[in-house]
CSV table of C-alpha atoms in Angstrom, one decimal:
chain,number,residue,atom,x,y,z
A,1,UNK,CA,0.0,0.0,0.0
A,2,UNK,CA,1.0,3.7,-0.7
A,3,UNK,CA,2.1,5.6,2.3
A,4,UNK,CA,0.6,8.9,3.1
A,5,UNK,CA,2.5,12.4,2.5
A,6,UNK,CA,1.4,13.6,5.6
A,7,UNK,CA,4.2,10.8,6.8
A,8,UNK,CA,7.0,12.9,5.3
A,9,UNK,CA,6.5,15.7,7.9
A,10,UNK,CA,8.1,14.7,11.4
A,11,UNK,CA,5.5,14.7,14.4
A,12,UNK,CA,2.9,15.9,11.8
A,13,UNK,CA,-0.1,14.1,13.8
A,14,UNK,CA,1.5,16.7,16.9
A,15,UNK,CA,1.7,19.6,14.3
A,16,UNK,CA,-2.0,19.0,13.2
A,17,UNK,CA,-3.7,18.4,16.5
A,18,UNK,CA,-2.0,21.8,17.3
A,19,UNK,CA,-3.9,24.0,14.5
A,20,UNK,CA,-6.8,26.2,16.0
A,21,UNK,CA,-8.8,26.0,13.2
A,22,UNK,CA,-9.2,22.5,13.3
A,23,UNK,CA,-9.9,22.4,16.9
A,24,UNK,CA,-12.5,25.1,16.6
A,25,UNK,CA,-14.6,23.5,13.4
A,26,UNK,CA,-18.3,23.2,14.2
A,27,UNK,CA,-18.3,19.5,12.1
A,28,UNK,CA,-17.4,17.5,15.7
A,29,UNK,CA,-20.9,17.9,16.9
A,30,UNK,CA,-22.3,17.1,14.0
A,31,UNK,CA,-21.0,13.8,13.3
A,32,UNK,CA,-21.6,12.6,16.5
A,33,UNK,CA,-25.4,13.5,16.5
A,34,UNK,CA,-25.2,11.7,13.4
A,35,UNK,CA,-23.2,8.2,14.8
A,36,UNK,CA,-25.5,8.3,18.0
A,37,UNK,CA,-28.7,8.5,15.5
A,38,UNK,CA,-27.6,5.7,13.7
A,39,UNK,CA,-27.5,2.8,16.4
A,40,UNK,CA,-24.7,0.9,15.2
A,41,UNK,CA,-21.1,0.8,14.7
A,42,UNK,CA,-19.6,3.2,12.6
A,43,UNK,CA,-16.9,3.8,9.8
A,44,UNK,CA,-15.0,6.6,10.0
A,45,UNK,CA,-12.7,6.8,6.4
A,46,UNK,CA,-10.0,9.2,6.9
A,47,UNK,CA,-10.1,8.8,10.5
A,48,UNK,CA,-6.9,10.8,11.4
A,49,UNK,CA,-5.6,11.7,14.8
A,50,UNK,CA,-9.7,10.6,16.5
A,51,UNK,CA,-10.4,14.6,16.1
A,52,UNK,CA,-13.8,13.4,14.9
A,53,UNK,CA,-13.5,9.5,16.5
A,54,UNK,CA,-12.8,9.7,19.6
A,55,UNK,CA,-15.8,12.3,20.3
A,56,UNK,CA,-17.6,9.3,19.2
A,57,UNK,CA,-16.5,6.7,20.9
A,58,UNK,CA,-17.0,9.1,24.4
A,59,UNK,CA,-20.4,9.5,23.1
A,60,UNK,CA,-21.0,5.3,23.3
A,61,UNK,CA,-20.6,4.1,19.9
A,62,UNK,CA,-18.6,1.7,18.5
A,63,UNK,CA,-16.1,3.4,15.8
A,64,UNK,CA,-13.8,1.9,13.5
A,65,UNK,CA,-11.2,4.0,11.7
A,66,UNK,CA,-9.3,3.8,8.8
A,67,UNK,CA,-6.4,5.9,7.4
A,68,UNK,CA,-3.5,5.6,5.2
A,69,UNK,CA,-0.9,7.4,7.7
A,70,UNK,CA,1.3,5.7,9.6
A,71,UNK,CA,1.7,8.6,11.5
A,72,UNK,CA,-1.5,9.7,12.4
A,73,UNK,CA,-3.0,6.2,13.1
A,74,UNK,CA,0.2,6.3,15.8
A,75,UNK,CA,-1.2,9.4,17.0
A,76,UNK,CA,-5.1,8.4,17.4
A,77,UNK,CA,-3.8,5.6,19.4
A,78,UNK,CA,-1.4,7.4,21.6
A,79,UNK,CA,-4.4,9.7,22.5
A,80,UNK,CA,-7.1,6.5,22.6
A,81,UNK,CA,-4.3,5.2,25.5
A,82,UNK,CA,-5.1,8.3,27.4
A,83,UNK,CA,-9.0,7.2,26.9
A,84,UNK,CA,-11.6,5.5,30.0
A,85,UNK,CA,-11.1,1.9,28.7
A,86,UNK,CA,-14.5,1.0,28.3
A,87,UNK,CA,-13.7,4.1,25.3
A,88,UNK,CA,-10.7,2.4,24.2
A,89,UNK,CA,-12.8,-0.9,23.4
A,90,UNK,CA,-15.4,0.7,21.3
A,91,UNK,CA,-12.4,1.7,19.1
A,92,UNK,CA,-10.8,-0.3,16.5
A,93,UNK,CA,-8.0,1.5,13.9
A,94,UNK,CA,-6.7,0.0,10.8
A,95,UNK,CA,-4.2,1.2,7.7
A,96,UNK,CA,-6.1,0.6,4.8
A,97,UNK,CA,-6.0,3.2,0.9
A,98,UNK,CA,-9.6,4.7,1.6
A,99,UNK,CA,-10.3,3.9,-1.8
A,100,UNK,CA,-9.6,0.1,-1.8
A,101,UNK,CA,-10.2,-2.1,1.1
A,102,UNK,CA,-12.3,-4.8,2.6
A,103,UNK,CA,-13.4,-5.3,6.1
A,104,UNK,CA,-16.0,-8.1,5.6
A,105,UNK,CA,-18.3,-5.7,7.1
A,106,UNK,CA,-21.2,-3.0,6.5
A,107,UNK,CA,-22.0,-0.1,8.5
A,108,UNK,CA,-25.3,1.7,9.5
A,109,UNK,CA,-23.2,4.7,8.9
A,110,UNK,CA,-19.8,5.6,7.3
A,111,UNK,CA,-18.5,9.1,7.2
A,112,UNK,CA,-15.6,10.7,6.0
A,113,UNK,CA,-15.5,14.4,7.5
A,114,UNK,CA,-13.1,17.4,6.5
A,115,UNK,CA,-12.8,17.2,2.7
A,116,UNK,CA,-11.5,13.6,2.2
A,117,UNK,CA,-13.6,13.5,-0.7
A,118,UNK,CA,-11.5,16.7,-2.1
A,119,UNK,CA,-8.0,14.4,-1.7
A,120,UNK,CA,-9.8,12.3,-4.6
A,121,UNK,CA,-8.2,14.2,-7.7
A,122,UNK,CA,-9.7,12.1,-10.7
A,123,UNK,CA,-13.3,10.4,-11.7
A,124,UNK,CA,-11.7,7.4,-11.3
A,125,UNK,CA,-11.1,7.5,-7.5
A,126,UNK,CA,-13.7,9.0,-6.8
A,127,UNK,CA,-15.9,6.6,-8.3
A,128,UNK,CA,-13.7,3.7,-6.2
A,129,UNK,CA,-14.1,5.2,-3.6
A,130,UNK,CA,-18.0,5.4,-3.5
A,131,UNK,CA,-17.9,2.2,-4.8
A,132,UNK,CA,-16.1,0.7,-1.7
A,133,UNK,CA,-17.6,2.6,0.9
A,134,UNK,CA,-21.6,1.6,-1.0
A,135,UNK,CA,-20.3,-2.0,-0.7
A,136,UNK,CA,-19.5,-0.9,3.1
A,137,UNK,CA,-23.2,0.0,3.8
A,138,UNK,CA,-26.3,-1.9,5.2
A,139,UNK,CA,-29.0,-1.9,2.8
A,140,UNK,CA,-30.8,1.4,4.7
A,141,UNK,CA,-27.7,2.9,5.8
A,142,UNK,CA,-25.9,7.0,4.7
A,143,UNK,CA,-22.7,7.8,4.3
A,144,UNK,CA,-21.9,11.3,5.0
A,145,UNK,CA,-18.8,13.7,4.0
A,146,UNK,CA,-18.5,16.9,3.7
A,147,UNK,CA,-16.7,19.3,1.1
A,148,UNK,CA,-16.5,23.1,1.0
A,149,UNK,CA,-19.1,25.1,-1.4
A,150,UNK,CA,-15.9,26.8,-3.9
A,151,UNK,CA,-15.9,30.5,-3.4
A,152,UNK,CA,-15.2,31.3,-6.8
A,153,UNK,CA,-14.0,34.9,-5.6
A,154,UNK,CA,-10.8,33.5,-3.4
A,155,UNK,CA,-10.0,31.3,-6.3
A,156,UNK,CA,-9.8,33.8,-9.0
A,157,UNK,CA,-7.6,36.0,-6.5
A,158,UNK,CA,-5.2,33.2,-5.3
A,159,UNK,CA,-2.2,34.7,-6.2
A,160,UNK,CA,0.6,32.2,-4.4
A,161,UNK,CA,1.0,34.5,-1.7
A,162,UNK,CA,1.9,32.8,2.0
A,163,UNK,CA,-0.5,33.8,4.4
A,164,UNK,CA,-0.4,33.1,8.0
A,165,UNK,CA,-3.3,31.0,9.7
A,166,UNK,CA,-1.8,29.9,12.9
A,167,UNK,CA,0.4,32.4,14.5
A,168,UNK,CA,3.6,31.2,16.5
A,169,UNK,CA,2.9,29.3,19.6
A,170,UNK,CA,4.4,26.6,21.8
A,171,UNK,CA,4.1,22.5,21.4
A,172,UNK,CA,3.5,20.5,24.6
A,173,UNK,CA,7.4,19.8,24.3
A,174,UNK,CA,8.4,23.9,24.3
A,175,UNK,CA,9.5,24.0,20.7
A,176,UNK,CA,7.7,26.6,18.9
A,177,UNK,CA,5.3,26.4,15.8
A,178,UNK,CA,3.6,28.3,13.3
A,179,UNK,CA,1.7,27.4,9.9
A,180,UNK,CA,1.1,29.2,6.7
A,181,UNK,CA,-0.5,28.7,3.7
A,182,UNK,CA,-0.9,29.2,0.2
A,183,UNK,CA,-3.2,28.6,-3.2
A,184,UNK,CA,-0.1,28.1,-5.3
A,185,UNK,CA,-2.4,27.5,-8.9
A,186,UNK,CA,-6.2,27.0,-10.0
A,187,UNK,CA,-6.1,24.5,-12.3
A,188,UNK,CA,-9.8,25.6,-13.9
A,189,UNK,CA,-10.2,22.4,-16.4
A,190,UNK,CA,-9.7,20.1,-13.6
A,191,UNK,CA,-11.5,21.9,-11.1
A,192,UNK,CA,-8.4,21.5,-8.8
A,193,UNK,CA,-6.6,23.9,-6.2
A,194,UNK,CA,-2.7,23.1,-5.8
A,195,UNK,CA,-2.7,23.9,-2.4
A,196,UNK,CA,0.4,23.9,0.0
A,197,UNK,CA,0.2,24.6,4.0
A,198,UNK,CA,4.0,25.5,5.2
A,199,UNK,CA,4.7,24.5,9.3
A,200,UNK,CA,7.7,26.3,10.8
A,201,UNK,CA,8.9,23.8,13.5
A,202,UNK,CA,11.6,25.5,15.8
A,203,UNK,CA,12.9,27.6,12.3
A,204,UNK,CA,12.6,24.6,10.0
A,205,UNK,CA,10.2,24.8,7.4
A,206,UNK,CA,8.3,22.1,6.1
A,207,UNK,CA,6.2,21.5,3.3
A,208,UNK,CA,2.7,20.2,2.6
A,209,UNK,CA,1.6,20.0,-1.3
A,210,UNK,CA,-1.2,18.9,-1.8
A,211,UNK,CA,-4.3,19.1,-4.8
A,212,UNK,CA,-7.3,19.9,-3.6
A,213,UNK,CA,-10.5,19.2,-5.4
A,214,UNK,CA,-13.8,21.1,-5.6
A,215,UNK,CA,-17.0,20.1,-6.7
A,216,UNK,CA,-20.6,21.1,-7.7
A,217,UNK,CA,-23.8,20.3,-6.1
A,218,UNK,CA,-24.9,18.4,-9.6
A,219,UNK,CA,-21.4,16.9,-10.3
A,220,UNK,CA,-21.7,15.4,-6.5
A,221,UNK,CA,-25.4,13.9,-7.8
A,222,UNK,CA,-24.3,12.3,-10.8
A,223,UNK,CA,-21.0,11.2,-9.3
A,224,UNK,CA,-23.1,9.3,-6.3
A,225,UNK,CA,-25.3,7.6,-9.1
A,226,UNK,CA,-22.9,6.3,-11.1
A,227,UNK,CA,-22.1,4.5,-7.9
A,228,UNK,CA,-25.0,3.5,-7.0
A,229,UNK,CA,-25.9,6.0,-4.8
A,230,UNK,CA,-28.2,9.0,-4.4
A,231,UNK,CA,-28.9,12.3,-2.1
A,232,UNK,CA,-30.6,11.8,0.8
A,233,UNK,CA,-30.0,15.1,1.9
A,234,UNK,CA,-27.6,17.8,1.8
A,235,UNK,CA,-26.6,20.7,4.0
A,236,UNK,CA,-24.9,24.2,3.8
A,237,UNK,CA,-23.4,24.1,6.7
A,238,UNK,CA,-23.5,21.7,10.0
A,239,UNK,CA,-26.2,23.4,12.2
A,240,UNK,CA,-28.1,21.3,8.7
A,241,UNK,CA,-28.9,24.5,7.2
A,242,UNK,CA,-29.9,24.7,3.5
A,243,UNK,CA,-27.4,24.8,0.6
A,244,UNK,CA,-27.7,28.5,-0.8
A,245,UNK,CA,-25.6,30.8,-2.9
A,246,UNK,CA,-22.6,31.6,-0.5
A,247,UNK,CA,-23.1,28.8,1.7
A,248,UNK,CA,-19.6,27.6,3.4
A,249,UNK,CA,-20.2,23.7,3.3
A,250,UNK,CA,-21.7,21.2,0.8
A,251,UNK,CA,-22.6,18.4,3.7
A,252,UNK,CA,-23.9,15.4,1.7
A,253,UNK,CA,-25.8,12.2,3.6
A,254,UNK,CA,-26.3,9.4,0.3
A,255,UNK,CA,-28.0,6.5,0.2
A,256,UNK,CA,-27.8,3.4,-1.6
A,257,UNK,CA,-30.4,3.4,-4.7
A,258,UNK,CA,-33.3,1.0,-4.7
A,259,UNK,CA,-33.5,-1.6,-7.6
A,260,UNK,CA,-35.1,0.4,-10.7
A,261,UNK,CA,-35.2,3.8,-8.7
């Protein structure tokens, strides 16, 4: 299996639990409304450091996680050690490629928060992807993710300049860090931002390139129904407020398609 680039960064599940924005998105509370609604175990596909997970887990269900870092998996766990155990054994973590695995297994519910869906540059995996995660489902289940709505206004004036969106601070072992980031290309054709998000670890710099892909609310239909799949509902934002012009979230729940529907 392909390792993950977030590997290449040292201590990167550290560097990531440490960014305020991530701590401060309003998606936690929403996902675990949805896993306690569901009344079963859930799949969590991008799983992380437990920033989403372990909320779960606390909140009684049972939660299995996959994710193709090394490193963050290691970091999940560290923190699941810190966990009550009867927390610890609702969780169960695996390394799998999001796009292909097998767990022998369907879900009432399998999510994928915080743009995973946008790491999935070409039709191709993104079709796999749905695919695998559809064969993942019980026959009533939803699988939710969530993408952002594309501002079309920041991406026509993404410029490549580095700007700052965690200001200099200290890690829990004194060294200092700091994050920037950048929009270094719109590639229009392929609807894809060539994003790169720069951490500044006691004055070394280090790199995070990345493509990120954005999406519209009718490719996301017909992309879900060549996969068997269809809309349920979808939000524009996670208080499950309607998708409108300017809306800052495309939150989708799918279904699987009934025979002939």
């Amino acid at each position: 299996m392909a390792g993950s680039p977030y590997d290449n960064i040292p201590d990167f599940g550290l560097l990531y639990d440490s960014v305020p924005l991530y701590r401060e998105r309003a998606d936690v509370g929403f996902y675990v409304e949805e896993a306690k609604a569901s009344l079963g175990r859930v799949l969590e596909l991008g799983s992380g450091t437990g920033r989403i997970l372990l909320p779960i887990a606390r909140a009684g269900c049972g939660i299995t996680g996959i994710d193709s870092s090394a490193q963050m998996l290691e970091r999940c766990r560290a923190q699941l050690a810190h966990e009550a155990a009867v927390v610890q054994a609702r969780v169960k973590l695996a390394q799998y490629d999001i796009r292909n695995f097998d767990l022998g297994l369907t879900f009432p519910l399998i999510i994928a928060p915080f743009r995973v869906v946008q790491h999935l540059i070409t039709v191709d995996d993104q079709l796999q992807f749905l695919g695998t995660a559809a064969r993942h489902l019980t026959p009533t289940g939803s699988l939710i993710f969530d993408v952002f709505n594309p501002r079309f206004d920041v991406l026509v004036g993404a410029d490549g300049t580095e700007r700052e969106d965690t200001p200099e601070q200290r890690l829990p072992d004194g060294r200092t860090f700091r994050r920037g980031y950048r929009i270094a290309r719109v590639r229009w054709l392929d609807q894809v931002s060539e994003a790169e998000l720069i951490y500044y670890v006691d004055g070394r710099r280090y790199i995070q390139a990345f493509e990120l892909r954005w999406y519209l609310v009718t490719e996301l239909e017909h992309l879900l129904a060549r996969a068997g799949l269809r809309v349920r509902r979808m939000y524009g934002d996670f208080t499950r407020g309607p998708v409108r012009e300017g809306c800052p979230e495309l939150v989708v729940v799918a279904e699987k398609r009934l025979s002939g529907v």
